[in-house]
């Protein structure tokens, strides 16, 4: 694709200035409209070294109210970012509703730079392209406009620009030996960029290739494309015709492969329980140590009926972990601030780095449980969530070589009633039971259906659900611990 | 102080277990009470290497609901943390209302470790002690309970424990050569720790020294101290007798040294303005480059009357900066989430790292302007804020060698009316004017008084206010830019 560009294109100064002024006004109005309509926008500026990325960003930013955009210059990841999955740092930087995020370089440069030394370069790039497409699709489906630009110049042009910069004391230090080294590999890099651009050129996040020999021509092309796209978006929003995300191809779940039961096979005596737990404790501590040593991250998700014993189970299980190596993320309804972002961001934010165990007390599965049953989220959105969740979990496992354990704590309807009543009667536990719990109980059947569908659609080979029969709390604790131990052993 | 401890103290197993059980129950109840009363708690566990910090943390954590505390193991700072002022990473980790933050090691170990190689070791430590005391006082004055423990063992005990760890394959890797090196310097370190503990032992954040030869004795002492303090706190809260922060010694401001005027001396012609600005633009770009090269951070605060032209001034000033090197932080009313924390945290969060310019469009001064006039914050709290703000700004400058520029954009009451009316009539600008603006205008005199007091009390030598006469927007832009340039030159 890149080699088809006509790099001789030029714009003369007069035309440039006249056109630019009009563009600045239009983009400035558009920014306000996007804010009012609460549409988030991502603008990615990529290109060769010395192709004019900074200058282009500078010119676009002129049109914008500085309070309504954020510019993210993307360089090498920090230690912390490096310890997380590849896309984690970009999830953190997605724009909230109504805001524009401009990326001066982005996940694209980072992929090429960071996968460079992998032995199976081609396979890595293919995997990353798939990941990136998923990431961009998730955002686009949520209403984010994504615009991507690649500034293209020839090898000769690059050389003359680098030499020019070397001659200027203000810019000389930018031209490092590694920049020259990259320049020498221009011809090798060209097909790689080209291929990666093709692999990530999607209807929801298309690339615009920009002939950048003449910076004025390049800037106007970028401006014009942004304005055209955003004007279309705003028009569509006015007519209520925002593009609906294409429904994903749903794999019709077979009969739910995960059998739900609340009664355990076995009930421990007090002594039997203590013995079982203390044996597991030793194993767990040792495994935790090895996970830590080998920097393997682990996510444990707890979902379950109200009063199924999530809190107690977590407390007991964590007793056997080194407190420096785990943390619990309690999940409740999203705050106003969190609602401004894609619903998955508030979870990815807390994903563990290598060696840590993150325990989610409730999780992203709220999307297909409470948000479905209480009609908080439109059906099209929660229907899409099954695949989005599977993809997010897959990305985590693929990218960080970590593990995900998901517990569904099942109790019978009778057992729940018994526990509710016990709580209501006990002054120390009364605070645990609210009217909401009783209201949820009335919707038992609706939740039942939602749970079944969730288990069927999101029990994947890399992140399967484990049903924990929780009518007996002792059994539930042993089973949870055994499951964690088995999963950790598989990871080592 | 440390040498006065009786390190032979012991607790036998039977007494330990009986006592511990009772303690766990009491702390567990206390945690819930603190949550209900929305009291934040900080527990710092410090001590020698191998003194049992991890084990002590582990035992305390047993009593706690994992959903209500966060454990912060503090190790070397990350690159990003290192680029920020020393306390920045700890500000990020302060607990919200009702939550417990446990620090396994803390700012104390970090001070000793990071100041170690400074040529003027003693002076640095003194400076850090003052900073830490300020930090802790700010939090305590805001209602945070702070408990600090130092686990003490002898050099011989440390040696035998390190040898024991070396003999165990699960712990051998913890005992690095640098740990042995620190061990050899035990006798040098003792008076330094001792001195630093004394310097930071304050009524609002007292130290508890713990005889840690016998881990059981140490754990019980830590537990007992935590329980006693928290029970007292809860009792006081019940009686509505929470300790009021001691009023600070207020330096009575002299007659306001910062004269406010809205009419500039000079009004530029259109050409004169263009010429002045384009000259300054060149200077600004170059200075910005040098700030970046030398990794000097700069904070620019914009405050001013409604319609004084903050937004326009920021837009014009930033045109002359490299977009990769600055960002604008728009400040509005705090979100529910932000209200859970100390009021300064949502600003320190955005403080710039070396080489960046952070422009605050409104700022922490809202505490003594809108929050004072609208009675959002009790008088005692905003009265205290003048000093708190001065201290925070001082800490930033002292700790990051950066600069702070503060602009007050002054317009006359007539000019404001004129601009309000213009906005109301212009369909493109109408959105900028709200009922709130008119209501604020009615309180002009109250704001006038608050502004005077703010300028008088917070115009410090390291972070002085600059009044920008803004009846003429052109003049205001030139003056802002000139002020920034002059400040940047002084920093270089």
PDB file of C-alpha atoms in Angstrom, chain A residues 209-446:
ATOM      1  CA  UNK A 209      -1.812   6.882   4.529  1.00  0.00           C
ATOM      2  CA  UNK A 210      -0.365  10.356   4.234  1.00  0.00           C
ATOM      3  CA  UNK A 211       2.139  11.553   1.636  1.00  0.00           C
ATOM      4  CA  UNK A 212       4.420  13.525   3.941  1.00  0.00           C
ATOM      5  CA  UNK A 213       7.192  14.840   1.722  1.00  0.00           C
ATOM      6  CA  UNK A 214       5.577  18.273   1.930  1.00  0.00           C
ATOM      7  CA  UNK A 215       4.546  18.918   5.546  1.00  0.00           C
ATOM      8  CA  UNK A 216       1.838  21.357   4.457  1.00  0.00           C
ATOM      9  CA  UNK A 217       0.244  18.782   2.217  1.00  0.00           C
ATOM     10  CA  UNK A 218       0.418  16.219   5.017  1.00  0.00           C
ATOM     11  CA  UNK A 219      -1.106  18.482   7.637  1.00  0.00           C
ATOM     12  CA  UNK A 220      -3.997  19.456   5.392  1.00  0.00           C
ATOM     13  CA  UNK A 221      -4.694  15.839   4.519  1.00  0.00           C
ATOM     14  CA  UNK A 222      -4.745  14.837   8.164  1.00  0.00           C
ATOM     15  CA  UNK A 223      -6.990  17.783   9.031  1.00  0.00           C
ATOM     16  CA  UNK A 224      -9.368  17.111   6.153  1.00  0.00           C
ATOM     17  CA  UNK A 225      -9.710  13.450   7.077  1.00  0.00           C
ATOM     18  CA  UNK A 226     -10.353  14.200  10.728  1.00  0.00           C
ATOM     19  CA  UNK A 227     -12.944  16.835   9.872  1.00  0.00           C
ATOM     20  CA  UNK A 228     -14.733  14.690   7.320  1.00  0.00           C
ATOM     21  CA  UNK A 229     -14.955  11.716   9.654  1.00  0.00           C
ATOM     22  CA  UNK A 230     -16.035  13.702  12.671  1.00  0.00           C
ATOM     23  CA  UNK A 231     -18.616  15.697  10.728  1.00  0.00           C
ATOM     24  CA  UNK A 232     -20.108  12.464   9.480  1.00  0.00           C
ATOM     25  CA  UNK A 233     -20.150  11.069  13.004  1.00  0.00           C
ATOM     26  CA  UNK A 234     -21.881  14.123  14.403  1.00  0.00           C
ATOM     27  CA  UNK A 235     -24.406  14.138  11.597  1.00  0.00           C
ATOM     28  CA  UNK A 236     -25.195  10.494  12.171  1.00  0.00           C
ATOM     29  CA  UNK A 237     -25.550  11.166  15.888  1.00  0.00           C
ATOM     30  CA  UNK A 238     -27.960  14.015  15.121  1.00  0.00           C
ATOM     31  CA  UNK A 239     -30.135  11.773  13.044  1.00  0.00           C
ATOM     32  CA  UNK A 240     -29.918   9.118  15.713  1.00  0.00           C
ATOM     33  CA  UNK A 241     -28.199   6.960  13.132  1.00  0.00           C
ATOM     34  CA  UNK A 242     -25.005   6.168  14.938  1.00  0.00           C
ATOM     35  CA  UNK A 243     -23.544   3.097  13.364  1.00  0.00           C
ATOM     36  CA  UNK A 244     -24.648   0.156  15.463  1.00  0.00           C
ATOM     37  CA  UNK A 245     -21.881  -2.307  16.143  1.00  0.00           C
ATOM     38  CA  UNK A 246     -22.259  -5.291  13.884  1.00  0.00           C
ATOM     39  CA  UNK A 247     -23.607  -8.178  15.894  1.00  0.00           C
ATOM     40  CA  UNK A 248     -20.821 -10.648  16.459  1.00  0.00           C
ATOM     41  CA  UNK A 249     -21.080 -14.143  15.178  1.00  0.00           C
ATOM     42  CA  UNK A 250     -22.320 -15.888  18.238  1.00  0.00           C
ATOM     43  CA  UNK A 251     -21.202 -19.388  18.826  1.00  0.00           C
ATOM     44  CA  UNK A 252     -24.415 -20.983  19.937  1.00  0.00           C
ATOM     45  CA  UNK A 253     -23.540 -22.527  23.260  1.00  0.00           C
ATOM     46  CA  UNK A 254     -24.057 -26.210  23.556  1.00  0.00           C
ATOM     47  CA  UNK A 255     -25.966 -27.363  26.545  1.00  0.00           C
ATOM     48  CA  UNK A 256     -24.241 -25.632  29.436  1.00  0.00           C
ATOM     49  CA  UNK A 257     -21.069 -27.648  29.926  1.00  0.00           C
ATOM     50  CA  UNK A 258     -20.698 -26.398  33.474  1.00  0.00           C
ATOM     51  CA  UNK A 259     -23.016 -28.221  35.808  1.00  0.00           C
ATOM     52  CA  UNK A 260     -24.266 -26.179  38.714  1.00  0.00           C
ATOM     53  CA  UNK A 261     -24.847 -27.869  42.050  1.00  0.00           C
ATOM     54  CA  UNK A 262     -25.018 -26.389  45.499  1.00  0.00           C
ATOM     55  CA  UNK A 263     -24.660 -29.587  47.550  1.00  0.00           C
ATOM     56  CA  UNK A 264     -21.117 -30.892  47.913  1.00  0.00           C
ATOM     57  CA  UNK A 265     -20.287 -34.587  47.689  1.00  0.00           C
ATOM     58  CA  UNK A 266     -18.621 -34.539  51.005  1.00  0.00           C
ATOM     59  CA  UNK A 267     -19.040 -32.679  54.246  1.00  0.00           C
ATOM     60  CA  UNK A 268     -15.989 -32.231  56.421  1.00  0.00           C
ATOM     61  CA  UNK A 269     -15.944 -32.663  60.153  1.00  0.00           C
ATOM     62  CA  UNK A 270     -14.360 -29.793  62.043  1.00  0.00           C
ATOM     63  CA  UNK A 271     -11.135 -31.761  62.443  1.00  0.00           C
ATOM     64  CA  UNK A 272     -11.197 -33.069  58.899  1.00  0.00           C
ATOM     65  CA  UNK A 273     -11.554 -29.522  57.641  1.00  0.00           C
ATOM     66  CA  UNK A 274      -8.668 -28.224  59.728  1.00  0.00           C
ATOM     67  CA  UNK A 275      -6.477 -31.036  58.546  1.00  0.00           C
ATOM     68  CA  UNK A 276      -7.382 -30.604  54.901  1.00  0.00           C
ATOM     69  CA  UNK A 277      -6.842 -26.858  55.075  1.00  0.00           C
ATOM     70  CA  UNK A 278      -3.540 -27.000  56.887  1.00  0.00           C
ATOM     71  CA  UNK A 279      -2.131 -29.421  54.313  1.00  0.00           C
ATOM     72  CA  UNK A 280      -3.257 -27.171  51.488  1.00  0.00           C
ATOM     73  CA  UNK A 281      -1.874 -24.132  53.250  1.00  0.00           C
ATOM     74  CA  UNK A 282       1.675 -25.418  52.966  1.00  0.00           C
ATOM     75  CA  UNK A 283       1.248 -26.193  49.297  1.00  0.00           C
ATOM     76  CA  UNK A 284      -0.335 -22.841  48.588  1.00  0.00           C
ATOM     77  CA  UNK A 285       2.405 -20.853  50.284  1.00  0.00           C
ATOM     78  CA  UNK A 286       5.045 -22.686  48.335  1.00  0.00           C
ATOM     79  CA  UNK A 287       3.246 -22.337  45.015  1.00  0.00           C
ATOM     80  CA  UNK A 288       2.652 -18.668  45.635  1.00  0.00           C
ATOM     81  CA  UNK A 289       6.344 -18.293  46.195  1.00  0.00           C
ATOM     82  CA  UNK A 290       7.141 -19.970  42.879  1.00  0.00           C
ATOM     83  CA  UNK A 291       4.584 -17.879  40.999  1.00  0.00           C
ATOM     84  CA  UNK A 292       6.282 -14.862  42.483  1.00  0.00           C
ATOM     85  CA  UNK A 293       9.759 -16.053  41.607  1.00  0.00           C
ATOM     86  CA  UNK A 294       8.757 -16.743  38.031  1.00  0.00           C
ATOM     87  CA  UNK A 295       6.727 -13.556  37.766  1.00  0.00           C
ATOM     88  CA  UNK A 296       3.507 -15.258  36.728  1.00  0.00           C
ATOM     89  CA  UNK A 297       0.371 -13.191  37.381  1.00  0.00           C
ATOM     90  CA  UNK A 298      -2.875 -14.798  38.454  1.00  0.00           C
ATOM     91  CA  UNK A 299      -6.439 -13.506  38.432  1.00  0.00           C
ATOM     92  CA  UNK A 300      -9.065 -15.094  40.643  1.00  0.00           C
ATOM     93  CA  UNK A 301     -12.663 -14.080  40.026  1.00  0.00           C
ATOM     94  CA  UNK A 302     -15.351 -14.638  42.632  1.00  0.00           C
ATOM     95  CA  UNK A 303     -18.956 -14.529  41.500  1.00  0.00           C
ATOM     96  CA  UNK A 304     -21.915 -16.130  43.225  1.00  0.00           C
ATOM     97  CA  UNK A 305     -25.365 -15.699  44.669  1.00  0.00           C
ATOM     98  CA  UNK A 306     -25.872 -13.160  47.453  1.00  0.00           C
ATOM     99  CA  UNK A 307     -24.886 -14.801  50.755  1.00  0.00           C
ATOM    100  CA  UNK A 308     -23.045 -17.584  48.940  1.00  0.00           C
ATOM    101  CA  UNK A 309     -20.018 -16.790  51.061  1.00  0.00           C
ATOM    102  CA  UNK A 310     -17.670 -14.943  48.686  1.00  0.00           C
ATOM    103  CA  UNK A 311     -16.211 -12.740  51.415  1.00  0.00           C
ATOM    104  CA  UNK A 312     -15.597 -15.583  53.841  1.00  0.00           C
ATOM    105  CA  UNK A 313     -14.114 -17.752  51.148  1.00  0.00           C
ATOM    106  CA  UNK A 314     -11.718 -15.002  50.075  1.00  0.00           C
ATOM    107  CA  UNK A 315     -10.687 -14.320  53.666  1.00  0.00           C
ATOM    108  CA  UNK A 316      -9.927 -17.993  54.266  1.00  0.00           C
ATOM    109  CA  UNK A 317      -8.115 -18.536  50.999  1.00  0.00           C
ATOM    110  CA  UNK A 318      -5.921 -15.448  51.373  1.00  0.00           C
ATOM    111  CA  UNK A 319      -4.782 -16.588  54.825  1.00  0.00           C
ATOM    112  CA  UNK A 320      -2.576 -18.996  52.983  1.00  0.00           C
ATOM    113  CA  UNK A 321      -0.984 -16.414  50.764  1.00  0.00           C
ATOM    114  CA  UNK A 322       1.873 -14.029  51.363  1.00  0.00           C
ATOM    115  CA  UNK A 323       0.144 -10.684  51.955  1.00  0.00           C
ATOM    116  CA  UNK A 324       2.783  -8.911  49.913  1.00  0.00           C
ATOM    117  CA  UNK A 325       1.804 -10.911  46.861  1.00  0.00           C
ATOM    118  CA  UNK A 326      -1.957 -10.586  46.556  1.00  0.00           C
ATOM    119  CA  UNK A 327      -4.667  -7.960  46.684  1.00  0.00           C
ATOM    120  CA  UNK A 328      -8.443  -8.009  46.698  1.00  0.00           C
ATOM    121  CA  UNK A 329     -10.413  -5.771  44.357  1.00  0.00           C
ATOM    122  CA  UNK A 330     -13.930  -5.254  45.701  1.00  0.00           C
ATOM    123  CA  UNK A 331     -16.272  -4.443  42.832  1.00  0.00           C
ATOM    124  CA  UNK A 332     -19.478  -2.492  43.214  1.00  0.00           C
ATOM    125  CA  UNK A 333     -21.537  -0.308  40.880  1.00  0.00           C
ATOM    126  CA  UNK A 334     -19.340   1.930  38.718  1.00  0.00           C
ATOM    127  CA  UNK A 335     -18.813   5.514  39.860  1.00  0.00           C
ATOM    128  CA  UNK A 336     -19.806   8.430  37.645  1.00  0.00           C
ATOM    129  CA  UNK A 337     -16.180   8.788  36.645  1.00  0.00           C
ATOM    130  CA  UNK A 338     -15.869   5.129  35.710  1.00  0.00           C
ATOM    131  CA  UNK A 339     -19.043   5.322  33.645  1.00  0.00           C
ATOM    132  CA  UNK A 340     -17.294   7.838  31.378  1.00  0.00           C
ATOM    133  CA  UNK A 341     -15.065   5.046  30.074  1.00  0.00           C
ATOM    134  CA  UNK A 342     -15.425   1.686  28.386  1.00  0.00           C
ATOM    135  CA  UNK A 343     -16.892  -0.702  30.957  1.00  0.00           C
ATOM    136  CA  UNK A 344     -13.848  -2.988  30.935  1.00  0.00           C
ATOM    137  CA  UNK A 345     -11.340  -0.272  31.773  1.00  0.00           C
ATOM    138  CA  UNK A 346     -12.073  -0.176  35.479  1.00  0.00           C
ATOM    139  CA  UNK A 347     -11.101  -3.837  35.667  1.00  0.00           C
ATOM    140  CA  UNK A 348      -8.046  -3.934  33.396  1.00  0.00           C
ATOM    141  CA  UNK A 349      -6.760  -1.095  35.535  1.00  0.00           C
ATOM    142  CA  UNK A 350      -6.388  -3.577  38.411  1.00  0.00           C
ATOM    143  CA  UNK A 351      -4.926  -6.465  36.452  1.00  0.00           C
ATOM    144  CA  UNK A 352      -1.937  -7.969  38.248  1.00  0.00           C
ATOM    145  CA  UNK A 353       1.686  -7.754  37.213  1.00  0.00           C
ATOM    146  CA  UNK A 354       3.891 -10.822  37.190  1.00  0.00           C
ATOM    147  CA  UNK A 355       4.017 -12.534  40.579  1.00  0.00           C
ATOM    148  CA  UNK A 356       0.876 -10.918  41.958  1.00  0.00           C
ATOM    149  CA  UNK A 357      -2.491 -12.521  42.594  1.00  0.00           C
ATOM    150  CA  UNK A 358      -5.470 -10.222  42.028  1.00  0.00           C
ATOM    151  CA  UNK A 359      -8.702 -11.438  43.572  1.00  0.00           C
ATOM    152  CA  UNK A 360     -11.828  -9.823  42.179  1.00  0.00           C
ATOM    153  CA  UNK A 361     -14.753  -9.876  44.581  1.00  0.00           C
ATOM    154  CA  UNK A 362     -17.384  -9.632  41.852  1.00  0.00           C
ATOM    155  CA  UNK A 363     -16.098  -8.602  38.455  1.00  0.00           C
ATOM    156  CA  UNK A 364     -16.755  -7.699  34.813  1.00  0.00           C
ATOM    157  CA  UNK A 365     -19.345 -10.469  34.813  1.00  0.00           C
ATOM    158  CA  UNK A 366     -21.691  -7.936  36.359  1.00  0.00           C
ATOM    159  CA  UNK A 367     -22.228  -6.850  32.755  1.00  0.00           C
ATOM    160  CA  UNK A 368     -24.095 -10.073  31.946  1.00  0.00           C
ATOM    161  CA  UNK A 369     -25.617 -10.636  35.392  1.00  0.00           C
ATOM    162  CA  UNK A 370     -26.931  -7.625  37.310  1.00  0.00           C
ATOM    163  CA  UNK A 371     -26.729  -5.237  34.354  1.00  0.00           C
ATOM    164  CA  UNK A 372     -28.702  -7.701  32.249  1.00  0.00           C
ATOM    165  CA  UNK A 373     -31.324  -8.641  34.813  1.00  0.00           C
ATOM    166  CA  UNK A 374     -31.835  -5.102  36.110  1.00  0.00           C
ATOM    167  CA  UNK A 375     -31.888  -3.784  32.537  1.00  0.00           C
ATOM    168  CA  UNK A 376     -29.087  -1.314  33.270  1.00  0.00           C
ATOM    169  CA  UNK A 377     -27.408  -2.114  29.956  1.00  0.00           C
ATOM    170  CA  UNK A 378     -29.247  -2.499  26.618  1.00  0.00           C
ATOM    171  CA  UNK A 379     -29.521  -6.067  25.394  1.00  0.00           C
ATOM    172  CA  UNK A 380     -27.315  -5.526  22.338  1.00  0.00           C
ATOM    173  CA  UNK A 381     -24.519  -4.381  24.630  1.00  0.00           C
ATOM    174  CA  UNK A 382     -24.611  -7.217  27.116  1.00  0.00           C
ATOM    175  CA  UNK A 383     -25.056  -9.727  24.337  1.00  0.00           C
ATOM    176  CA  UNK A 384     -21.821  -8.438  22.838  1.00  0.00           C
ATOM    177  CA  UNK A 385     -20.140  -8.619  26.224  1.00  0.00           C
ATOM    178  CA  UNK A 386     -19.707 -12.417  26.238  1.00  0.00           C
ATOM    179  CA  UNK A 387     -17.282 -12.270  23.371  1.00  0.00           C
ATOM    180  CA  UNK A 388     -15.658  -9.058  24.594  1.00  0.00           C
ATOM    181  CA  UNK A 389     -14.987 -10.661  27.943  1.00  0.00           C
ATOM    182  CA  UNK A 390     -13.609 -13.812  26.372  1.00  0.00           C
ATOM    183  CA  UNK A 391     -11.305 -11.700  24.268  1.00  0.00           C
ATOM    184  CA  UNK A 392     -10.141  -9.600  27.168  1.00  0.00           C
ATOM    185  CA  UNK A 393      -9.354 -12.680  29.239  1.00  0.00           C
ATOM    186  CA  UNK A 394      -7.591 -14.278  26.309  1.00  0.00           C
ATOM    187  CA  UNK A 395      -5.521 -11.143  25.789  1.00  0.00           C
ATOM    188  CA  UNK A 396      -4.468 -11.200  29.425  1.00  0.00           C
ATOM    189  CA  UNK A 397      -3.431 -14.841  29.356  1.00  0.00           C
ATOM    190  CA  UNK A 398      -1.778 -14.614  25.957  1.00  0.00           C
ATOM    191  CA  UNK A 399       0.065 -11.424  26.668  1.00  0.00           C
ATOM    192  CA  UNK A 400       1.204 -11.906  30.257  1.00  0.00           C
ATOM    193  CA  UNK A 401       1.468 -15.704  30.336  1.00  0.00           C
ATOM    194  CA  UNK A 402      -0.703 -15.598  33.416  1.00  0.00           C
ATOM    195  CA  UNK A 403      -3.725 -17.537  34.591  1.00  0.00           C
ATOM    196  CA  UNK A 404      -7.388 -16.840  35.276  1.00  0.00           C
ATOM    197  CA  UNK A 405      -9.489 -18.823  37.723  1.00  0.00           C
ATOM    198  CA  UNK A 406     -13.205 -18.114  37.872  1.00  0.00           C
ATOM    199  CA  UNK A 407     -15.361 -19.304  40.732  1.00  0.00           C
ATOM    200  CA  UNK A 408     -19.103 -19.464  40.694  1.00  0.00           C
ATOM    201  CA  UNK A 409     -20.292 -19.955  44.295  1.00  0.00           C
ATOM    202  CA  UNK A 410     -23.563 -21.836  44.078  1.00  0.00           C
ATOM    203  CA  UNK A 411     -26.054 -22.167  46.911  1.00  0.00           C
ATOM    204  CA  UNK A 412     -29.623 -23.423  46.848  1.00  0.00           C
ATOM    205  CA  UNK A 413     -32.534 -21.046  47.124  1.00  0.00           C
ATOM    206  CA  UNK A 414     -33.417 -22.534  50.507  1.00  0.00           C
ATOM    207  CA  UNK A 415     -29.894 -22.140  51.827  1.00  0.00           C
ATOM    208  CA  UNK A 416     -29.913 -18.505  50.766  1.00  0.00           C
ATOM    209  CA  UNK A 417     -33.159 -17.890  52.645  1.00  0.00           C
ATOM    210  CA  UNK A 418     -31.705 -19.532  55.737  1.00  0.00           C
ATOM    211  CA  UNK A 419     -28.608 -17.324  55.561  1.00  0.00           C
ATOM    212  CA  UNK A 420     -30.599 -14.159  54.931  1.00  0.00           C
ATOM    213  CA  UNK A 421     -32.685 -14.863  58.014  1.00  0.00           C
ATOM    214  CA  UNK A 422     -29.631 -15.653  60.109  1.00  0.00           C
ATOM    215  CA  UNK A 423     -28.045 -12.415  59.064  1.00  0.00           C
ATOM    216  CA  UNK A 424     -31.175 -10.405  59.797  1.00  0.00           C
ATOM    217  CA  UNK A 425     -31.289 -11.834  63.300  1.00  0.00           C
ATOM    218  CA  UNK A 426     -27.632 -11.398  64.196  1.00  0.00           C
ATOM    219  CA  UNK A 427     -26.875  -7.822  65.320  1.00  0.00           C
ATOM    220  CA  UNK A 428     -23.241  -8.225  64.221  1.00  0.00           C
ATOM    221  CA  UNK A 429     -24.188  -9.437  60.744  1.00  0.00           C
ATOM    222  CA  UNK A 430     -27.304  -7.389  60.181  1.00  0.00           C
ATOM    223  CA  UNK A 431     -25.391  -4.797  58.190  1.00  0.00           C
ATOM    224  CA  UNK A 432     -24.677  -7.447  55.607  1.00  0.00           C
ATOM    225  CA  UNK A 433     -28.304  -7.813  54.538  1.00  0.00           C
ATOM    226  CA  UNK A 434     -30.149  -5.080  52.703  1.00  0.00           C
ATOM    227  CA  UNK A 435     -33.481  -4.611  50.964  1.00  0.00           C
ATOM    228  CA  UNK A 436     -31.628  -4.999  47.717  1.00  0.00           C
ATOM    229  CA  UNK A 437     -30.694  -8.552  48.636  1.00  0.00           C
ATOM    230  CA  UNK A 438     -34.354  -9.393  49.119  1.00  0.00           C
ATOM    231  CA  UNK A 439     -35.272  -7.743  45.835  1.00  0.00           C
ATOM    232  CA  UNK A 440     -32.555  -9.693  44.011  1.00  0.00           C
ATOM    233  CA  UNK A 441     -33.909 -12.874  45.537  1.00  0.00           C
ATOM    234  CA  UNK A 442     -37.304 -12.222  43.977  1.00  0.00           C
ATOM    235  CA  UNK A 443     -35.603 -12.286  40.593  1.00  0.00           C
ATOM    236  CA  UNK A 444     -33.973 -15.671  41.281  1.00  0.00           C
ATOM    237  CA  UNK A 445     -35.242 -17.217  38.048  1.00  0.00           C
ATOM    238  CA  UNK A 446     -34.036 -14.388  35.884  1.00  0.00           C
TER     239      UNK A 446
END
